Amino acid sequence: MKPNSGTLVINIMNGGKAEAYEGVYQCTARNERGAAISNNIVVRPSRSPLWTKEKLEPNHVREGDSLVLHCRPPVGLPPPIIFWMDNAFQRLPQSERVSQGLNGDLYFSNVQPEDTREDYICYARFNHTQTIQQKQPISVKVFSTKPVTERQPVLLTPTGSTSTKVELRGNVLLLECIAAGLPTPVIRWIKEGGELPANRTFFENFKKTLKIIDVSEADSGNYKCIARNALGSVHHVISVTVKAAPYWITAPRNLVLSPGEDGTLICRANGNPKPSISWLANGVPIAIAPEDPSRKVDGDTIIFSHVQERSSAVYQCNASNEYGYLLANAFVNVLAEPPRILTPANKLYQVIADSPALLDCAYFGSPKPEIEWFKGVKGSILRGNEYVFHDNGTLEIPVAQKNNAGTYTCVARNELGKIQNEVQLEIKDPTMIIKQPEYKVIQRYGQVSFECIIKHDSTLLPTVTWLKDNDELPDDERFLVGKDNLTIMNVTDKDDGTYTCIVNTTLDSVSASAVLTVVARPNPPFDLELTGQLERSIDLSWLPGDENNSPVTSFVIEFEDALHEPGVWRYQTEVPGSQTTAQLKLSPYVNYSFRVIAVNRIGRSQPSEPSEQYLTKSASPDENPANVQGIGSEPDNLVITWEPLKGFQSNGPGLQYKVSWRQKDVDDEWTSVIVANVSKYIVSGTPTFVPYEVKVQALNDLGYAPEPSEVIGHSGEDLPMVAPGNVQVHVINSTLAKVHWDPVPLKSVRGHLQGYKVYYWKVQSLSRRSRRHVEKKILTFRGNKTFGMLPGLEPYSSYKLNVRVVNGKGEGPASPDKVFKTPEGVPSSPSFLKITNPTLDSLTLEWGSPTHPNGVLTSYTLKFQPINNTHELGPLVEIRIPANESSLILKNLNYSTRYKFYFNAQTSVGSGSQITEEAVTIMDEGKISMASRQVDIATQGWFIGLMCAVALLILILLIVCFIRRNKGGKYPVKEKEDAHADPEIQPMKEDDGTFGEYSDAEDHKPLKKGSRTPSDRTVKKEDSDDSLVDYGEGVNGQFNEDGSFIGQYSGKKEKEPAEGNESSEAPSPVNAMNSFV
């Protein structure tokens, strides 16, 4: 046994046999307080016996029959691992047809001729001794019979229709079914009356083995394997019973008691079958242990009553059944100790806000002390869901906030004494990365910067560290680490990777990462090779260069014609980026060289080195000029144009063009000319705008190109000769009309009909009878349309229009002017609404007629209603006013009342949009006179001094309240402040002159839908027509010499509540001074 240790060392390296030490060992530790014992430890030597000698006969099997090669390995400790190999030490292939069973045998569902061999060898590997034992080789010879008879499945293992299996709880359950048959059967597993457990079920050995891990009693039941092929099926039911070695439900725990206390030791275990419980005291069965009157055994529980110090002992609980046992030691310690707090005094805890705070109060005492926590010097005991009180004395604040900071006191008390300890808690702001580094894609040799802007507690000192791929940054001057960023200069390919910003403080750590991808244009392809040379095609292959982190999307192939255009590279074709070969079409009489360019998202690579040259033979042209056209430039000519062939399209020397034409639909012969080095030919003396058939054919010294296709052209156009007739206008509404016309004869168009143009203009407004500058508008209608819509007309106006036909040369003559009139529409809003001369009971309204009457005005409509102090709208009054009026005096109104007005104009069609305005009648003269005197008082020196004295008294009162409150007195500061508030900040109620509640300026919100007018009361047409006026009495109010009030209203624009339930009047200095009269 090792010195000062309980470890027993058995060393057989220097001699001795392992078998001599085989047995069951148990360790006992003892002192004056008791004895504890360990579990039994079984020591067994490993064994790897040899295979017994046996003579193996060759196996002669008919093709299609089943076969089992038995392994029967020697029994070793631990059991060996079995596998089959051949003489070359190669594992024998296994499949659904041939597989190894759990017992090590090799099963053939049906044998095939290829199974014939003489070296089927079973090996047993003993891992503990690191040895491998080999069985004698087994020979198998398969002989064929024709035909091979197919057979339905038969189970090779297990045999019979049913079997049983017992497994222990927590182990791995392995069930096996191997079947013979031809064709090879397929195995399927089900559990009768239930489902196979999800996430714990696996199929092995080509579904011949069902594996369920971590089995429990719930996995007991009947499991059926079904083997099926085309001829039928067979099944086997395995009844599984899950037994259990003992396992703890409640293991006994150490018990600390004080003299005279009661306690219990509980030892509860379960298993299948149910384990038996036995107790030992200090390693001795409790039945023969020294008697203790305070102890009583009740099955799985020991009950202690009025213990004494001599009752201290170590008790062992043993729970056992036929599958195993459990042993646990529990120390019953009888002590009498006053409380002790083990946590250092005034320990400082610093915690990040919104994270848990754990304040330790490690304690010891017997009886077990009670722990209480207090906050502050004279705080009350902490309780409630805000705190978690752990059994070890720790106070947990699950989500610590700033207001949790301070001094906390832990008090431990039992019947022998009391002790307390204070700890400090500081709450720090969390460290945050408020701007994290972002994914970057940068081109090679560029500059990139990653930001890492942090926010932290001012008392914590953060350190910022940058990592590349979770390692330190390279020692390179190109990496510049700033206060809140990392900059990499002159980026190279090796800078690819993940960059992480880590911010550490003494309390927390945060990090953020971003990936840098360095991209560049691809490297040029190389090793160009020409193969498969033919007269009209050739194969080109190449090797791609490096993609530089941006996949190649395509390869562009260019060619040079050293014969016709030396030094000029032209586009040949483009292939996908996954392709490295291309078959290229060739033209005759071209000396080709090729080069390849790789393309990715960044751009194009440099061109590859040119390929070798390849000269093709001459031939007649393969194609004719493209884009042949015949268009006259004058009324008496036809200009024939074409796109000439390029040099490599000529296919040989002596390129020329045969130009042919004839008038269409006339029995004329083709007229032809041969030209060279031009792309245009002019035919003169043609009729105006007649169709021609035109063709252009290429030829060279070796012959003509194929017969060209004909195109239709026209000789030159001339202006149309005839105007459209029968022009009719149908007025749809006041702003829209539809115009019709008859089409002109096509022969009179003398060109390609492009459409018709309608010219229209307003002559005058029927309501004003005043002419203005004529502005003509033009609408073009493409093709052969004979009607069109004229939108955007002005109501109640007179218009004229005419129509012209258009061809490629220009416009024809105009049709006679057609006159039409638009009907009346609704008018626009009045141009302004102004309210003047407010008196106690009247207001004067003035307005301007609509800018666009859109007809004959029939009348005006005025609607108005009062608005009270809570912005509620009163009854609506409506007045009709003749159209020739421009002002109105409203009488019999309430004094000092706000009114809202709605005003619009009408024509015979209907009412136009309205304009709104608000105004207030003036106050009663008696109140105005009083307010005037109050204004004078407010300017006196004695009044200002009085206000200062009141303010000073309030300040002194507040200081006294603050002092008394800090001393623990319950002083109702709010009530005292309300009773002695400064009168200047309390507006007077209008009704009785008493002090009202002070309200914030935000309480005087204006109505949502109100007009906003400048101080002259004029409402502009473009302003909102549904808003109320915002005004103030005290600031802008003025008085005449006779004391009458002149209202001045501000033009402040502010949205007001539509409900009108809040006052729009700000507290007035006049009303405030009224409270002191």
PDB file of N, CA and C in Angstrom, residues 218-256:
ATOM      1  N   ALA A 218     -39.389   0.167 -19.943  1.00  0.00           N
ATOM      2  CA  ALA A 218     -40.419   0.426 -20.952  1.00  0.00           C
ATOM      3  C   ALA A 218     -40.115  -0.273 -22.272  1.00  0.00           C
ATOM      4  N   ASP A 219     -38.861  -0.697 -22.472  1.00  0.00           N
ATOM      5  CA  ASP A 219     -38.501  -1.359 -23.725  1.00  0.00           C
ATOM      6  C   ASP A 219     -38.801  -2.851 -23.689  1.00  0.00           C
ATOM      7  N   SER A 220     -39.295  -3.353 -22.579  1.00  0.00           N
ATOM      8  CA  SER A 220     -39.696  -4.766 -22.533  1.00  0.00           C
ATOM      9  C   SER A 220     -40.852  -4.985 -23.489  1.00  0.00           C
ATOM     10  N   GLY A 221     -40.940  -6.206 -24.054  1.00  0.00           N
ATOM     11  CA  GLY A 221     -42.043  -6.515 -24.963  1.00  0.00           C
ATOM     12  C   GLY A 221     -41.604  -7.504 -26.009  1.00  0.00           C
ATOM     13  N   ASN A 222     -42.479  -7.716 -26.996  1.00  0.00           N
ATOM     14  CA  ASN A 222     -42.232  -8.682 -28.065  1.00  0.00           C
ATOM     15  C   ASN A 222     -41.756  -7.947 -29.311  1.00  0.00           C
ATOM     16  N   TYR A 223     -40.611  -8.339 -29.812  1.00  0.00           N
ATOM     17  CA  TYR A 223     -40.039  -7.757 -31.026  1.00  0.00           C
ATOM     18  C   TYR A 223     -40.076  -8.819 -32.122  1.00  0.00           C
ATOM     19  N   LYS A 224     -40.627  -8.454 -33.278  1.00  0.00           N
ATOM     20  CA  LYS A 224     -40.797  -9.410 -34.376  1.00  0.00           C
ATOM     21  C   LYS A 224     -39.877  -9.014 -35.530  1.00  0.00           C
ATOM     22  N   CYS A 225     -39.103  -9.995 -36.018  1.00  0.00           N
ATOM     23  CA  CYS A 225     -38.338  -9.779 -37.249  1.00  0.00           C
ATOM     24  C   CYS A 225     -39.023 -10.555 -38.356  1.00  0.00           C
ATOM     25  N   ILE A 226     -39.112  -9.932 -39.521  1.00  0.00           N
ATOM     26  CA  ILE A 226     -39.799 -10.523 -40.670  1.00  0.00           C
ATOM     27  C   ILE A 226     -38.800 -10.579 -41.817  1.00  0.00           C
ATOM     28  N   ALA A 227     -38.575 -11.799 -42.344  1.00  0.00           N
ATOM     29  CA  ALA A 227     -37.694 -11.984 -43.511  1.00  0.00           C
ATOM     30  C   ALA A 227     -38.573 -12.264 -44.717  1.00  0.00           C
ATOM     31  N   ARG A 228     -38.382 -11.510 -45.799  1.00  0.00           N
ATOM     32  CA  ARG A 228     -39.295 -11.607 -46.944  1.00  0.00           C
ATOM     33  C   ARG A 228     -38.494 -11.594 -48.243  1.00  0.00           C
ATOM     34  N   ASN A 229     -38.902 -12.452 -49.196  1.00  0.00           N
ATOM     35  CA  ASN A 229     -38.449 -12.313 -50.577  1.00  0.00           C
ATOM     36  C   ASN A 229     -39.648 -12.508 -51.496  1.00  0.00           C
ATOM     37  N   ALA A 230     -39.403 -12.672 -52.786  1.00  0.00           N
ATOM     38  CA  ALA A 230     -40.504 -12.719 -53.743  1.00  0.00           C
ATOM     39  C   ALA A 230     -41.378 -13.955 -53.568  1.00  0.00           C
ATOM     40  N   LEU A 231     -40.861 -14.983 -52.876  1.00  0.00           N
ATOM     41  CA  LEU A 231     -41.624 -16.229 -52.757  1.00  0.00           C
ATOM     42  C   LEU A 231     -42.414 -16.336 -51.460  1.00  0.00           C
ATOM     43  N   GLY A 232     -42.168 -15.459 -50.499  1.00  0.00           N
ATOM     44  CA  GLY A 232     -42.896 -15.539 -49.247  1.00  0.00           C
ATOM     45  C   GLY A 232     -42.142 -14.876 -48.120  1.00  0.00           C
ATOM     46  N   SER A 233     -42.545 -15.191 -46.880  1.00  0.00           N
ATOM     47  CA  SER A 233     -41.928 -14.564 -45.723  1.00  0.00           C
ATOM     48  C   SER A 233     -41.940 -15.523 -44.551  1.00  0.00           C
ATOM     49  N   VAL A 234     -41.095 -15.245 -43.560  1.00  0.00           N
ATOM     50  CA  VAL A 234     -41.049 -15.975 -42.317  1.00  0.00           C
ATOM     51  C   VAL A 234     -40.763 -14.971 -41.210  1.00  0.00           C
ATOM     52  N   HIS A 235     -41.257 -15.265 -39.983  1.00  0.00           N
ATOM     53  CA  HIS A 235     -41.024 -14.311 -38.905  1.00  0.00           C
ATOM     54  C   HIS A 235     -40.643 -15.049 -37.632  1.00  0.00           C
ATOM     55  N   HIS A 236     -40.071 -14.276 -36.706  1.00  0.00           N
ATOM     56  CA  HIS A 236     -39.653 -14.805 -35.405  1.00  0.00           C
ATOM     57  C   HIS A 236     -39.934 -13.716 -34.358  1.00  0.00           C
ATOM     58  N   VAL A 237     -40.495 -14.132 -33.219  1.00  0.00           N
ATOM     59  CA  VAL A 237     -40.826 -13.201 -32.147  1.00  0.00           C
ATOM     60  C   VAL A 237     -39.858 -13.420 -30.997  1.00  0.00           C
ATOM     61  N   ILE A 238     -39.180 -12.309 -30.576  1.00  0.00           N
ATOM     62  CA  ILE A 238     -38.245 -12.359 -29.452  1.00  0.00           C
ATOM     63  C   ILE A 238     -38.886 -11.600 -28.299  1.00  0.00           C
ATOM     64  N   SER A 239     -39.121 -12.313 -27.191  1.00  0.00           N
ATOM     65  CA  SER A 239     -39.715 -11.691 -26.008  1.00  0.00           C
ATOM     66  C   SER A 239     -38.579 -11.116 -25.155  1.00  0.00           C
ATOM     67  N   VAL A 240     -38.565  -9.807 -25.010  1.00  0.00           N
ATOM     68  CA  VAL A 240     -37.485  -9.109 -24.320  1.00  0.00           C
ATOM     69  C   VAL A 240     -37.963  -8.713 -22.926  1.00  0.00           C
ATOM     70  N   THR A 241     -37.170  -9.055 -21.927  1.00  0.00           N
ATOM     71  CA  THR A 241     -37.428  -8.636 -20.552  1.00  0.00           C
ATOM     72  C   THR A 241     -36.236  -7.810 -20.092  1.00  0.00           C
ATOM     73  N   VAL A 242     -36.509  -6.597 -19.614  1.00  0.00           N
ATOM     74  CA  VAL A 242     -35.445  -5.710 -19.142  1.00  0.00           C
ATOM     75  C   VAL A 242     -35.398  -5.818 -17.624  1.00  0.00           C
ATOM     76  N   LYS A 243     -34.318  -6.387 -17.114  1.00  0.00           N
ATOM     77  CA  LYS A 243     -34.073  -6.429 -15.676  1.00  0.00           C
ATOM     78  C   LYS A 243     -33.190  -5.246 -15.312  1.00  0.00           C
ATOM     79  N   ALA A 244     -33.028  -5.010 -14.008  1.00  0.00           N
ATOM     80  CA  ALA A 244     -32.240  -3.858 -13.587  1.00  0.00           C
ATOM     81  C   ALA A 244     -31.445  -4.207 -12.352  1.00  0.00           C
ATOM     82  N   ALA A 245     -30.139  -3.946 -12.393  1.00  0.00           N
ATOM     83  CA  ALA A 245     -29.333  -3.966 -11.174  1.00  0.00           C
ATOM     84  C   ALA A 245     -29.800  -2.803 -10.304  1.00  0.00           C
ATOM     85  N   PRO A 246     -29.527  -2.813  -9.024  1.00  0.00           N
ATOM     86  CA  PRO A 246     -30.009  -1.721  -8.168  1.00  0.00           C
ATOM     87  C   PRO A 246     -29.491  -0.352  -8.640  1.00  0.00           C
ATOM     88  N   TYR A 247     -30.343   0.629  -8.543  1.00  0.00           N
ATOM     89  CA  TYR A 247     -29.956   2.017  -8.836  1.00  0.00           C
ATOM     90  C   TYR A 247     -30.622   2.922  -7.810  1.00  0.00           C
ATOM     91  N   TRP A 248     -29.924   4.027  -7.538  1.00  0.00           N
ATOM     92  CA  TRP A 248     -30.363   4.897  -6.441  1.00  0.00           C
ATOM     93  C   TRP A 248     -31.622   5.685  -6.798  1.00  0.00           C
ATOM     94  N   ILE A 249     -32.520   5.721  -5.836  1.00  0.00           N
ATOM     95  CA  ILE A 249     -33.594   6.723  -5.830  1.00  0.00           C
ATOM     96  C   ILE A 249     -33.205   7.833  -4.866  1.00  0.00           C
ATOM     97  N   THR A 250     -32.822   7.451  -3.646  1.00  0.00           N
ATOM     98  CA  THR A 250     -32.296   8.403  -2.669  1.00  0.00           C
ATOM     99  C   THR A 250     -31.124   7.745  -1.967  1.00  0.00           C
ATOM    100  N   ALA A 251     -29.907   8.241  -2.265  1.00  0.00           N
ATOM    101  CA  ALA A 251     -28.723   7.719  -1.581  1.00  0.00           C
ATOM    102  C   ALA A 251     -28.581   8.428  -0.238  1.00  0.00           C
ATOM    103  N   PRO A 252     -28.094   7.721   0.792  1.00  0.00           N
ATOM    104  CA  PRO A 252     -27.929   8.385   2.095  1.00  0.00           C
ATOM    105  C   PRO A 252     -26.888   9.505   2.011  1.00  0.00           C
ATOM    106  N   ARG A 253     -27.142  10.570   2.764  1.00  0.00           N
ATOM    107  CA  ARG A 253     -26.252  11.727   2.775  1.00  0.00           C
ATOM    108  C   ARG A 253     -25.713  11.957   4.178  1.00  0.00           C
ATOM    109  N   ASN A 254     -24.540  12.582   4.233  1.00  0.00           N
ATOM    110  CA  ASN A 254     -23.949  12.916   5.532  1.00  0.00           C
ATOM    111  C   ASN A 254     -24.918  13.767   6.335  1.00  0.00           C
ATOM    112  N   LEU A 255     -24.906  13.560   7.636  1.00  0.00           N
ATOM    113  CA  LEU A 255     -25.863  14.223   8.516  1.00  0.00           C
ATOM    114  C   LEU A 255     -25.090  14.874   9.665  1.00  0.00           C
ATOM    115  N   VAL A 256     -25.298  16.169   9.842  1.00  0.00           N
ATOM    116  CA  VAL A 256     -24.697  16.895  10.966  1.00  0.00           C
ATOM    117  C   VAL A 256     -25.825  17.276  11.914  1.00  0.00           C
TER     118      VAL A 256
END
